[in-house]
Coordinates of C-alpha atoms (C1' of nucleotides) in Angstrom, one line a residue:
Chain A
X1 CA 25.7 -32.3 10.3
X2 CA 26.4 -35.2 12.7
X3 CA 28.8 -35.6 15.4
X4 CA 32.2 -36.1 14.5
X5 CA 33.7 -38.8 16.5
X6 CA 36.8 -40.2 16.7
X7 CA 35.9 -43.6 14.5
X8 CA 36.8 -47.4 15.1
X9 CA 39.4 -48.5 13.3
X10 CA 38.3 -51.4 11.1
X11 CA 40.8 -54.1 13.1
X12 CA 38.4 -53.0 16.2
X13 CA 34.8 -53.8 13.8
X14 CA 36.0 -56.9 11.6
X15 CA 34.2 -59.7 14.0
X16 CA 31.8 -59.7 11.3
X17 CA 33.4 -61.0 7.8
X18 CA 33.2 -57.5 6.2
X19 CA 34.9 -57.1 2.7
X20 CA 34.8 -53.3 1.8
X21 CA 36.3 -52.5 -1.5
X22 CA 39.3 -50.6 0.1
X23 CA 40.3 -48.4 -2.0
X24 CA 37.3 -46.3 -3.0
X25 CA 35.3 -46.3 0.8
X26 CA 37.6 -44.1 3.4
X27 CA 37.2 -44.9 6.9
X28 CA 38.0 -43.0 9.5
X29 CA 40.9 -44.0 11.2
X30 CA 42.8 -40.9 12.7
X31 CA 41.6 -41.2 16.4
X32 CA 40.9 -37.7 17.2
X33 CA 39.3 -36.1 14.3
X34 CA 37.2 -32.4 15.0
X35 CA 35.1 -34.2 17.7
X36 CA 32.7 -32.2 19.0
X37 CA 30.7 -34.7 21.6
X38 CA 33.4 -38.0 21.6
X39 CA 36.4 -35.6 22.0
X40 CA 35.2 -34.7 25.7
X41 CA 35.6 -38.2 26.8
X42 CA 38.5 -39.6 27.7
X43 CA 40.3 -42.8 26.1
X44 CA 39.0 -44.5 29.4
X45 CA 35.5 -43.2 28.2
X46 CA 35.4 -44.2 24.8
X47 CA 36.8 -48.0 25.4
X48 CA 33.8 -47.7 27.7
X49 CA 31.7 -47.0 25.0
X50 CA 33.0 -49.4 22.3
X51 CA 32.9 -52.2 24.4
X52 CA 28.9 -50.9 25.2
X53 CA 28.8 -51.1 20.6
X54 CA 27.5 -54.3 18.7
X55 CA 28.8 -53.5 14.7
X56 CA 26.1 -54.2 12.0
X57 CA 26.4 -54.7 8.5
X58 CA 24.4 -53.8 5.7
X59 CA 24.1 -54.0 1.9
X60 CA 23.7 -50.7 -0.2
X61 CA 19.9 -49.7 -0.1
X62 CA 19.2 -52.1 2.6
X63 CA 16.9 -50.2 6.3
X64 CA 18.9 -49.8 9.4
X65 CA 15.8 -48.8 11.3
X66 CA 12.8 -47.2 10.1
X67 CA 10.1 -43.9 10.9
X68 CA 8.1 -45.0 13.6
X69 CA 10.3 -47.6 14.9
X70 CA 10.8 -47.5 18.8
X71 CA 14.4 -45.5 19.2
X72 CA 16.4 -47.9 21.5
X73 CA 19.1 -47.5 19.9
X74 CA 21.7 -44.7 17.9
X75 CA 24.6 -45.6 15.6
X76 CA 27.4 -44.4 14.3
X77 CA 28.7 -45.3 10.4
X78 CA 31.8 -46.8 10.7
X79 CA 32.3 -47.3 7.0
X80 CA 30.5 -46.2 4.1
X81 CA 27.6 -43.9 3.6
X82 CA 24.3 -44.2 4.8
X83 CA 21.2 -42.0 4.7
X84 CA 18.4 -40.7 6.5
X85 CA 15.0 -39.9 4.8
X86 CA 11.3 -39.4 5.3
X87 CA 9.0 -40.7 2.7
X88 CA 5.0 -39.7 1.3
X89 CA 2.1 -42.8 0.6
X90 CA 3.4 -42.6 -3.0
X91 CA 6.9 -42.9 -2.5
X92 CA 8.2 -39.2 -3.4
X93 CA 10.9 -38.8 -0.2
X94 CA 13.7 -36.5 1.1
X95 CA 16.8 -37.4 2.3
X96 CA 17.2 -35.1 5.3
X97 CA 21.2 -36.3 5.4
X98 CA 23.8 -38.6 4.5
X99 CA 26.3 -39.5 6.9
X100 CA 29.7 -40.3 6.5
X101 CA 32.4 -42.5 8.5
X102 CA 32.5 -41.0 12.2
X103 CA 29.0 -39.2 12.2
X104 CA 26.1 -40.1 14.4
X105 CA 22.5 -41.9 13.0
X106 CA 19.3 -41.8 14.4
X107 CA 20.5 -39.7 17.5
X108 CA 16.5 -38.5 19.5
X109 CA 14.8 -38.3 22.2
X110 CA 12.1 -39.1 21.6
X111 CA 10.3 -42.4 21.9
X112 CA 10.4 -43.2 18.0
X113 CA 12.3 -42.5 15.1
X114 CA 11.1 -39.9 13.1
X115 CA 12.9 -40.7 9.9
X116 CA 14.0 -44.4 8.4
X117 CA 17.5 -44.8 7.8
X118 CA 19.3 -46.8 5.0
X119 CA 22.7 -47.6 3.8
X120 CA 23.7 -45.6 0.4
X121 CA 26.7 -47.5 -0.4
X122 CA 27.5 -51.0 1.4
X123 CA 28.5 -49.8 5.0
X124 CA 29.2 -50.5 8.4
X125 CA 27.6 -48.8 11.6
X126 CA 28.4 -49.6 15.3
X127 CA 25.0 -49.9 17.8
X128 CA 24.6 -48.1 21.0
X129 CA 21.6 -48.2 23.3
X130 CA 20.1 -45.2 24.3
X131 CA 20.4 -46.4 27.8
X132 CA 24.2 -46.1 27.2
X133 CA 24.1 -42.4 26.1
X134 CA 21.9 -41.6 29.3
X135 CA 24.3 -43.3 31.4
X136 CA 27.2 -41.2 30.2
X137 CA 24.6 -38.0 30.2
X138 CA 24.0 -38.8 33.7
X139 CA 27.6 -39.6 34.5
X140 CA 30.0 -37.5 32.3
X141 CA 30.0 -34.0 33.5
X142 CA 29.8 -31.9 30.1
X143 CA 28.1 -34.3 27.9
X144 CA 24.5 -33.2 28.6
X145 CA 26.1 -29.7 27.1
X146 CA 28.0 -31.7 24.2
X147 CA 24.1 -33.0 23.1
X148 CA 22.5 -29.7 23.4
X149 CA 25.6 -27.8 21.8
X150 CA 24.9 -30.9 18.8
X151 CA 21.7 -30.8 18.6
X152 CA 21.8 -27.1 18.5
X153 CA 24.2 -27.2 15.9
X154 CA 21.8 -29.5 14.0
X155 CA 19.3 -27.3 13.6
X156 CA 20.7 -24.5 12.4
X157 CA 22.4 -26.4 9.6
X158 CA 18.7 -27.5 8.9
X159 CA 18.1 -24.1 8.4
X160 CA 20.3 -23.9 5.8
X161 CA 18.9 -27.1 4.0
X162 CA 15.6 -25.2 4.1
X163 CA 16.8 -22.1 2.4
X164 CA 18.3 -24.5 -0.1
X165 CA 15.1 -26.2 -0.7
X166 CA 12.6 -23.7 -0.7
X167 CA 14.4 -20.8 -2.1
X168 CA 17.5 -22.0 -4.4
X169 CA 17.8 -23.0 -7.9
X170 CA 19.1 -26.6 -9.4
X171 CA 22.9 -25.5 -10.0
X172 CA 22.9 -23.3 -6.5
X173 CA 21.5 -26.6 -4.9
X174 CA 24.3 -28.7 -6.1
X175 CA 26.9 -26.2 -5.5
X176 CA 25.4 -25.7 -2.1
X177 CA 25.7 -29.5 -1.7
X178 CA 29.5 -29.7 -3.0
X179 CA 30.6 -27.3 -0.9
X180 CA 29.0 -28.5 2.2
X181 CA 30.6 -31.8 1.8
X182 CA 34.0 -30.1 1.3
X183 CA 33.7 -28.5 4.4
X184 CA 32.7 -31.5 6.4
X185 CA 35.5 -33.1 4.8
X186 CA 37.7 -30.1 6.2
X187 CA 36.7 -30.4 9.8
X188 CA 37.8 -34.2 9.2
X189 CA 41.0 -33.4 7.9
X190 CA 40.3 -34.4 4.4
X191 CA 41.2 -33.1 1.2
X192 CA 38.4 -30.4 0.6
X193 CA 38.9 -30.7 -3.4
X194 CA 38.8 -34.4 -3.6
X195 CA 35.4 -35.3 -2.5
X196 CA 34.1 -38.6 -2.0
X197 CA 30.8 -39.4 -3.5
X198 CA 29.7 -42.9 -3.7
X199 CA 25.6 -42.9 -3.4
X200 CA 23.5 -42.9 -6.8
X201 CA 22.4 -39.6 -8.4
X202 CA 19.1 -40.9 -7.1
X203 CA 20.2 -40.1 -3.6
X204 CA 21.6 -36.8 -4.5
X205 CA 18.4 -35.9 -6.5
X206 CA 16.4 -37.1 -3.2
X207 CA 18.0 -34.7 -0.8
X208 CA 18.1 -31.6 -3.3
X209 CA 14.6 -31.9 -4.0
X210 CA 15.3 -32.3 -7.6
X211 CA 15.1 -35.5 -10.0
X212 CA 18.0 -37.4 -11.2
X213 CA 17.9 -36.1 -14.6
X214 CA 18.8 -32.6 -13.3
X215 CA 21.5 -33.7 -11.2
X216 CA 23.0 -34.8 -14.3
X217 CA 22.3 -32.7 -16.3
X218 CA 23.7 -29.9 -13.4
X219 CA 26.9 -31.8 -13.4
X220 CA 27.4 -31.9 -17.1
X221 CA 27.0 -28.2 -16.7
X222 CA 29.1 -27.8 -14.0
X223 CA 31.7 -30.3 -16.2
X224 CA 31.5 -28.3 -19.4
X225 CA 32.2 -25.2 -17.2
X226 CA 35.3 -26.4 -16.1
X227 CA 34.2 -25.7 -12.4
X228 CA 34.4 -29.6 -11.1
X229 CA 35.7 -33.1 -12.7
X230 CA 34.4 -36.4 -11.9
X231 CA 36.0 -39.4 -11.7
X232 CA 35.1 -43.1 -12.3
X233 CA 34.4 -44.6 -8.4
X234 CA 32.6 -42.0 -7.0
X235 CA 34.9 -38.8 -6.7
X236 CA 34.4 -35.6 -7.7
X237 CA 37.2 -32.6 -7.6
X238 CA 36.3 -29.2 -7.3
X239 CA 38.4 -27.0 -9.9
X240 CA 36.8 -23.9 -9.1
X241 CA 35.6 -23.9 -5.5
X242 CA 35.6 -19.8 -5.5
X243 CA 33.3 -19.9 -8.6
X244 CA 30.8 -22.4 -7.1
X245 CA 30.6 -20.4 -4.1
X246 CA 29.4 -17.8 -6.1
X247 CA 27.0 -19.8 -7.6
X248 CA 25.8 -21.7 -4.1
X249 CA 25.3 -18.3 -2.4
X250 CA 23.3 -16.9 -5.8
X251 CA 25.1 -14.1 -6.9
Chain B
X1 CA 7.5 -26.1 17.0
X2 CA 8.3 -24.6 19.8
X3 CA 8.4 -25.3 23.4
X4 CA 4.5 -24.3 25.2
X5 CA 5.4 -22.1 27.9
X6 CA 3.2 -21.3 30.4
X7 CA 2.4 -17.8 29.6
X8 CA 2.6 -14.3 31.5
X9 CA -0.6 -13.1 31.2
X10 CA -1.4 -9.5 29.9
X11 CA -1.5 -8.0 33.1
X12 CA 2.1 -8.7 33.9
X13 CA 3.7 -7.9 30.8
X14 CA 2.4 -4.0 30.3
X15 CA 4.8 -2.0 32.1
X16 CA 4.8 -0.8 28.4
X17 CA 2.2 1.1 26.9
X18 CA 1.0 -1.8 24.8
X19 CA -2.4 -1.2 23.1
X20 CA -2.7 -4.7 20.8
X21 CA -6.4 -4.8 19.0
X22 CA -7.8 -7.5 21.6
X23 CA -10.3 -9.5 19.8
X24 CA -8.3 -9.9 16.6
X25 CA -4.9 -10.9 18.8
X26 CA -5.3 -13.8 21.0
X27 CA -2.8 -14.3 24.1
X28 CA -2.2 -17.1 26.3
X29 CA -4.0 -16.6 29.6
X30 CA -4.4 -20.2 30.3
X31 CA -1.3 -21.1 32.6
X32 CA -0.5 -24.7 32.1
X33 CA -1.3 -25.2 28.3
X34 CA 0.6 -28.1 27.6
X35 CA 3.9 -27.7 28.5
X36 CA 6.7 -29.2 27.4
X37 CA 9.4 -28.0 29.7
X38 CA 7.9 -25.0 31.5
X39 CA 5.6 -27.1 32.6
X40 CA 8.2 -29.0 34.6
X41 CA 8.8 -26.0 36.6
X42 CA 7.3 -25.4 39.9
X43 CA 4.6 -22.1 40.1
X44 CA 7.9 -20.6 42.3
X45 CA 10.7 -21.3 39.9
X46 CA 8.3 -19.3 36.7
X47 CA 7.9 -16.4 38.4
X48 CA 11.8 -16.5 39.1
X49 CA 12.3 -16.8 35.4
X50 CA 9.2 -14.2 34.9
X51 CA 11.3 -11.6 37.3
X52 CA 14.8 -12.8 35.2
X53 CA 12.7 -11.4 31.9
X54 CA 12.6 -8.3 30.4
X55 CA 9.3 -7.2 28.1
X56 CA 10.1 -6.7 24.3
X57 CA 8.0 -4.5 21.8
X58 CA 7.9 -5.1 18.4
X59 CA 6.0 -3.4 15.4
X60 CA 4.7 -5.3 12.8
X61 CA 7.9 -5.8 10.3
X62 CA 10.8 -5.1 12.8
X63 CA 13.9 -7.0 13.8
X64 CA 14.4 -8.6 17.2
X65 CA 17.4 -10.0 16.5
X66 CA 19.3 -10.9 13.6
X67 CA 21.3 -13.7 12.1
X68 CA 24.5 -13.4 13.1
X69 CA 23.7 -11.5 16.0
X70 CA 25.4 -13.1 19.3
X71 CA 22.9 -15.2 21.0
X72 CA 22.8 -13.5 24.5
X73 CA 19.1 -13.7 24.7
X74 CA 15.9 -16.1 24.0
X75 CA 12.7 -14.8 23.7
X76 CA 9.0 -16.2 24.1
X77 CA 6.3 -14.5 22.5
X78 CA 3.7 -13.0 24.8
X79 CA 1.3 -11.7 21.8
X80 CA 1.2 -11.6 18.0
X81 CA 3.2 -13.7 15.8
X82 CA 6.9 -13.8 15.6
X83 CA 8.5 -14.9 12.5
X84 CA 12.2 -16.6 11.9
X85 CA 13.9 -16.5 8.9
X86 CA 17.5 -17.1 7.0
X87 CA 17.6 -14.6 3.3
X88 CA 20.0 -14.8 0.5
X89 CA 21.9 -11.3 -1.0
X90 CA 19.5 -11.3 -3.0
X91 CA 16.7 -10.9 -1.2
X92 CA 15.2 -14.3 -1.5
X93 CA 13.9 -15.9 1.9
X94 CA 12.3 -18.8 3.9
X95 CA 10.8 -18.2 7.0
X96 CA 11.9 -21.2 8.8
X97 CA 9.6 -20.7 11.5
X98 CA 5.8 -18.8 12.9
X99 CA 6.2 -18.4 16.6
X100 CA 3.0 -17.9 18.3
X101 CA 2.0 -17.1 22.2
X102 CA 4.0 -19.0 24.5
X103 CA 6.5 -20.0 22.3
X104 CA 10.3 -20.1 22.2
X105 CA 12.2 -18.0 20.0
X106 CA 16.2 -18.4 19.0
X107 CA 16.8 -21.4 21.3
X108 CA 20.5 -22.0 20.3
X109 CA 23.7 -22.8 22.0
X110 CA 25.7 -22.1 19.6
X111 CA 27.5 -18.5 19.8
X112 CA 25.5 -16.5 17.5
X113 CA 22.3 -16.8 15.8
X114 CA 21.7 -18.6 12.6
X115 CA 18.4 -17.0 11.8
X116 CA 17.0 -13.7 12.0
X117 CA 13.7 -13.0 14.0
X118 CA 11.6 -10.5 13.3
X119 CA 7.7 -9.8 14.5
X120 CA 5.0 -11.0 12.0
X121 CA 2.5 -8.8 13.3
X122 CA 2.8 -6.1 16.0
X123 CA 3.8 -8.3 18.7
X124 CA 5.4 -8.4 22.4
X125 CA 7.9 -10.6 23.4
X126 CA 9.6 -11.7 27.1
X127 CA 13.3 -11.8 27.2
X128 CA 16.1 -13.9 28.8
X129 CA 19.7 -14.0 29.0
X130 CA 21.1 -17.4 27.7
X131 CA 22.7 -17.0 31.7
X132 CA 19.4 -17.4 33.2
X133 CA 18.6 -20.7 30.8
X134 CA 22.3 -21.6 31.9
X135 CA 21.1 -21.6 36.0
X136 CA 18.1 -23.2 35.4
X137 CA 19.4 -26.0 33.6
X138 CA 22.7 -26.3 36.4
X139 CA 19.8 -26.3 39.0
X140 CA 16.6 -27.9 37.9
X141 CA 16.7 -31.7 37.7
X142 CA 15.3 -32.4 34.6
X143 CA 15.3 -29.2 33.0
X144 CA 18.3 -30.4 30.2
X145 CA 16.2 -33.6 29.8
X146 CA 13.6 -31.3 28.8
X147 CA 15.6 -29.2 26.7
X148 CA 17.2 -32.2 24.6
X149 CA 13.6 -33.7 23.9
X150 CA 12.4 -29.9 23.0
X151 CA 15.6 -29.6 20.7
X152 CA 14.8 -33.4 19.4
X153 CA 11.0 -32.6 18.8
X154 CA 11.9 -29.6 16.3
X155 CA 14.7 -31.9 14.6
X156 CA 12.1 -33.7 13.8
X157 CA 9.6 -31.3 12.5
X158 CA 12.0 -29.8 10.7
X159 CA 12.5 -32.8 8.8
X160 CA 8.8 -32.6 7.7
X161 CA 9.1 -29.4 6.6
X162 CA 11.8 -30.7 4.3
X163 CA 9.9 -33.4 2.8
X164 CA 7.2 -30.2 2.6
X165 CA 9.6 -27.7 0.6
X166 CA 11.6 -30.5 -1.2
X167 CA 8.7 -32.9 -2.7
X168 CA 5.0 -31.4 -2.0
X169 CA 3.1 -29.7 -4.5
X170 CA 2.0 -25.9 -3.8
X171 CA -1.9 -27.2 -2.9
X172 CA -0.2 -30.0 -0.9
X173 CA 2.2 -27.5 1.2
X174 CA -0.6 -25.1 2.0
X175 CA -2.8 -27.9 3.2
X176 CA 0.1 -29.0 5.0
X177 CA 0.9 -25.4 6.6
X178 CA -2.9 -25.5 7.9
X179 CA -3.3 -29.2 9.5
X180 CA 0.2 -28.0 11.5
X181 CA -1.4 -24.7 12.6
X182 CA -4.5 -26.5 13.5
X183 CA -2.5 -29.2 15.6
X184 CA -0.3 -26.5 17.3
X185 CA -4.0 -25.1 18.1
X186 CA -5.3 -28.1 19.7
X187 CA -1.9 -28.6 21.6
X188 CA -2.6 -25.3 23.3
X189 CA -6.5 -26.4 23.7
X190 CA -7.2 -23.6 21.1
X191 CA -10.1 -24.2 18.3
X192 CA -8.8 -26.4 15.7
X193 CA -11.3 -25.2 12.8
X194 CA -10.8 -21.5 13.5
X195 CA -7.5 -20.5 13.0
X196 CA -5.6 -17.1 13.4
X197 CA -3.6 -16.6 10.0
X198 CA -2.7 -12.5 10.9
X199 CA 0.7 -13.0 8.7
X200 CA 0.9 -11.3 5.1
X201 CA 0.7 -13.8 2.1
X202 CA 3.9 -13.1 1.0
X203 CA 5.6 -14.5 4.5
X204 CA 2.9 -17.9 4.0
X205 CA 4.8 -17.6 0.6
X206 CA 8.3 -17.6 2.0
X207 CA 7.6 -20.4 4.3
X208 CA 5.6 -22.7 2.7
X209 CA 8.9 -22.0 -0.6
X210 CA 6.4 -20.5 -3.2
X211 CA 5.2 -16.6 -4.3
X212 CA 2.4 -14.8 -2.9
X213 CA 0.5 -15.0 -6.0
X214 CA 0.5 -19.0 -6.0
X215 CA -0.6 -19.1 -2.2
X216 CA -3.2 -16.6 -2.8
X217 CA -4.6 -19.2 -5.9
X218 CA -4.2 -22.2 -3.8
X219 CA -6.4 -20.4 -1.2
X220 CA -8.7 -19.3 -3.9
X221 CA -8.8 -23.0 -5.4
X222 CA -9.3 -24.5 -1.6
X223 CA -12.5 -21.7 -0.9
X224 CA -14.4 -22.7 -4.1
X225 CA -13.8 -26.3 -3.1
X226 CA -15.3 -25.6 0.1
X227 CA -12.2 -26.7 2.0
X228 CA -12.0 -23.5 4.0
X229 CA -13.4 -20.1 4.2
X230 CA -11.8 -17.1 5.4
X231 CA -12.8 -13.8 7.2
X232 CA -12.3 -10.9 7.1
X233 CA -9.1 -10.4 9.9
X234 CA -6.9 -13.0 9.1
X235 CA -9.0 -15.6 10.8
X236 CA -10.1 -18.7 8.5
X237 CA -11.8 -21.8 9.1
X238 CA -11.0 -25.4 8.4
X239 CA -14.2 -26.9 7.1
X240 CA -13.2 -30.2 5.9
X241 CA -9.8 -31.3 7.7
X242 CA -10.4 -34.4 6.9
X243 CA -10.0 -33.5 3.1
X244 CA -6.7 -31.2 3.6
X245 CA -5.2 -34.1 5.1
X246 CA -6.2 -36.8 1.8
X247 CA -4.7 -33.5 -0.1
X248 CA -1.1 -32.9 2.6
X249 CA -0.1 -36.5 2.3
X250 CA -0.8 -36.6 -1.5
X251 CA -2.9 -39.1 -2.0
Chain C
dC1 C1' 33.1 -59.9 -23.2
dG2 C1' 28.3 -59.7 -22.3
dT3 C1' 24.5 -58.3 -19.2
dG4 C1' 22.3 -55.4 -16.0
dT5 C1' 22.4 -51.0 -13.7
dC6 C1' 23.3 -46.3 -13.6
dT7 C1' 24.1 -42.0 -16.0
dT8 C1' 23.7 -38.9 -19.7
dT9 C1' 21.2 -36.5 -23.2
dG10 C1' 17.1 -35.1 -25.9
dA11 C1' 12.3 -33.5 -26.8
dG12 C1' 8.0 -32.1 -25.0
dT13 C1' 5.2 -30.8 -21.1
dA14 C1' 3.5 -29.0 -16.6
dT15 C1' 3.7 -26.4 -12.6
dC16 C1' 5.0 -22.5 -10.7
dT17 C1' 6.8 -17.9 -11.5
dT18 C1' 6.8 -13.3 -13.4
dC19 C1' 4.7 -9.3 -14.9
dA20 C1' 0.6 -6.6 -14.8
dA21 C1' -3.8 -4.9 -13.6
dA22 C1' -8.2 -5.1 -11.0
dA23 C1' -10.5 -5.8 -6.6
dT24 C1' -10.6 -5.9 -1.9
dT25 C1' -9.2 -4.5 2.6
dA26 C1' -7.2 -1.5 6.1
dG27 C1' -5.9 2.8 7.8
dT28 C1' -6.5 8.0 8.2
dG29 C1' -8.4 12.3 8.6
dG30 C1' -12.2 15.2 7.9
Chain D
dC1 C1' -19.2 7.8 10.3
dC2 C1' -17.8 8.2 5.8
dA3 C1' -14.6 9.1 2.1
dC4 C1' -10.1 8.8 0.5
dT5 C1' -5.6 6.8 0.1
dA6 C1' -2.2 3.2 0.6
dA7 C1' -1.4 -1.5 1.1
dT8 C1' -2.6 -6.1 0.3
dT9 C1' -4.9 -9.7 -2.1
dT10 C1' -6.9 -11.6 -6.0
dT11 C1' -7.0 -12.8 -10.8
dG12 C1' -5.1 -13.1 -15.6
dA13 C1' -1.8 -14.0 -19.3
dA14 C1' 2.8 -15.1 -20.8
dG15 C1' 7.1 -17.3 -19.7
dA16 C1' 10.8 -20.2 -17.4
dT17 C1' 12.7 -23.8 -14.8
dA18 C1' 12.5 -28.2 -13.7
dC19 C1' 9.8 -32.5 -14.7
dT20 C1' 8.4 -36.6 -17.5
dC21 C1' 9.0 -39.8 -20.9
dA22 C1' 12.3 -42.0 -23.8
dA23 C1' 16.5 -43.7 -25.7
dA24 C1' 21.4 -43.9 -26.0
dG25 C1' 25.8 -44.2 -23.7
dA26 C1' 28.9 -45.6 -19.9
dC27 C1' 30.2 -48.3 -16.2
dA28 C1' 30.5 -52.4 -13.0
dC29 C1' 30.2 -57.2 -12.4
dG30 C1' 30.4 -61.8 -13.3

DNA sequence: CGTGTCTTTGAGTATCTTCAAAATTAGTGG
DNA sequence: CCACTAATTTTGAAGATACTCAAAGACACG
């Protein structure tokens, strides 16, 4: 669960010649949503901020940064979807998260990055150095407890993840996984049956611990069951969110 | 992987009639073992937080806190083995985390807490209001630094441990559980071949995301290999690391 | 409209789990 | 200190869930 910051609108990220298909890749525009860390600042503050940003571009599947790189810098997605994961010699990985319009990427503090990062769908991220985000920690009374209070926040969510994948079946992962997403997409402000899922079965099979075969075959399930309906670019609507709470929670 | 505190030594924590089987239940004497953010502390400012702590008590199996709980307090274990964990209705549980002497236990800043605690073996802990971690961070320079790089340091070995439940094989995880014991050993200057294993197989089980049974056949499978060899009181002994790291990464 | 990529579905298999019993260990009282 | 009981660990056999391999179907893009 990253930060939720109040996003750039794309007129203030468009220096680079970007062409996003519009219609299926939201972007946060609403300049205040549920922001737990970028609320505290004020407009001042965040102009400060934006101006301290360089955007980057990249192509679905394509690094950002990678595990072991030095961590100089943190991002936030500005468009799209991009993921974080850890990978073994032989290529099995996990993707610890994926992070959608407004959240934080590579946020540590340590001296290198302990996960790669790369873009699940084509997407757009603005930099920061972490010299910036000590400056404000130094400077901005409150945002030393806004990172803990994050952070914080951070971990227990992980607990959750390890619950899920140490302890839950393949339909309770994905119905764990839908609903999470819903409820991001509540403290954004968006619809939390319409859910926006653009990154390959792959990716979803990658950060459930499961293989892509039992995704699918999970979602046919869940399709013939009447509980969820997909759609052709990526969405998903959740017909029963009541019932796959049931199932998420194993009872 | 929690912060290495400094630790009270027996002497100063037995107001209580504490009688702990000594050889079999190591403690932290040693008062500088590598030390994350204690260790920034002057001699004067630990016994401050010493005289702010309260000693804790806890039989093998019982609750210190539980999730949900509000999050008044943090604890550091003084001796035995502490144990963290999130459960399901049904009973189904991962322990997200072994705390040994001189560790932290239910860091958060959140309002409650999202796991339950509970000691591993009998075990004493020292307790702190979440006021007193409040001062010292409002006073000590430093001190939040040291708290976001602690916070940041088990983000990131949390995200192991996901690539762990999510992708290893049982032999793997196991393997994988001992090289972190034995590198939380050697961090405290401890033995790294001879390690103290006092928890029941079924809570290796539930945090390593397998049954007691299949933990108890890896063991089996890793003492005819010659890999380890146990004894007799929970204490066992690495006899080829070098092996049960070819077998952790999965090569 | 065709090609490449991704998803879905099927059949067989493997790893881990479940159920069950034996063996070892630990704890208790005589 | 030893014997007895309870608890834990080990081992075995059968079974289930998810995986692997494989092919067909759907979708996106030029």
């Amino acid at each position: 669960m990253a930060i939720q910051l109040a996003s750039v609108s794309p007129s203030e990220i468009d220096p680079l010649p970007v062409s996003l298909p519009q219609r299926s890749m939201p972007q946060r525009t609403d300049a205040e949503a549920g922001c737990a860390l970028y609320g505290s600042l004020g407009l001042e503050d965040r102009r400060r901020l934006q101006s301290h940003s360089a955007p980057v571009e990249r192509r679905a599947g394509t690094l950002v940064f990678e595990e072991g790189d030095d961590a100089a810098h943190i991002y936030i997605v500005a468009a799209g979807v991009v993921q974080e994961y850890k990978m073994m010699p032989d290529g099995r990985r996990i993707i610890t998260a994926f992070h959608y319009p407004g959240e934080l990427v590579g946020l540590t503090f340590g001296a290198r990055h302990s996960c790669s990062a790369e873009a699940a769908t084509h997407a757009v991220l603005r930099r920061f150095s972490r010299q910036t985000l000590s400056d404000f920690n130094d400077r901005l009374p409150g945002f030393g407890q806004g990172l803990l209070s994050h952070l914080s926040d951070e971990l227990s969510a992980v607990q959750g993840r390890q619950l899920l994948l140490g302890r839950k079946t393949a339909v309770e992962r994905v119905a764990s996984f839908l609903l999470e997403l819903a409820e991001r997409a509540a403290r954004n402000g968006d619809s939390t049956t319409y859910l926006w899922l653009p990154m390959r079965r792959e990716a979803i099979a990658d950060h459930l611990g499961l293989t892509l075969e039992t995704v699918s075959r999970v979602f046919s399930r869940l399709r013939r069951e009447h509980l969820i309906s997909t759609e052709r670019n990526g969405w998903i609507e959740l017909l029963d969110p009541e019932a796959l709470s049931e199932i998420a929670e194993g009872d």
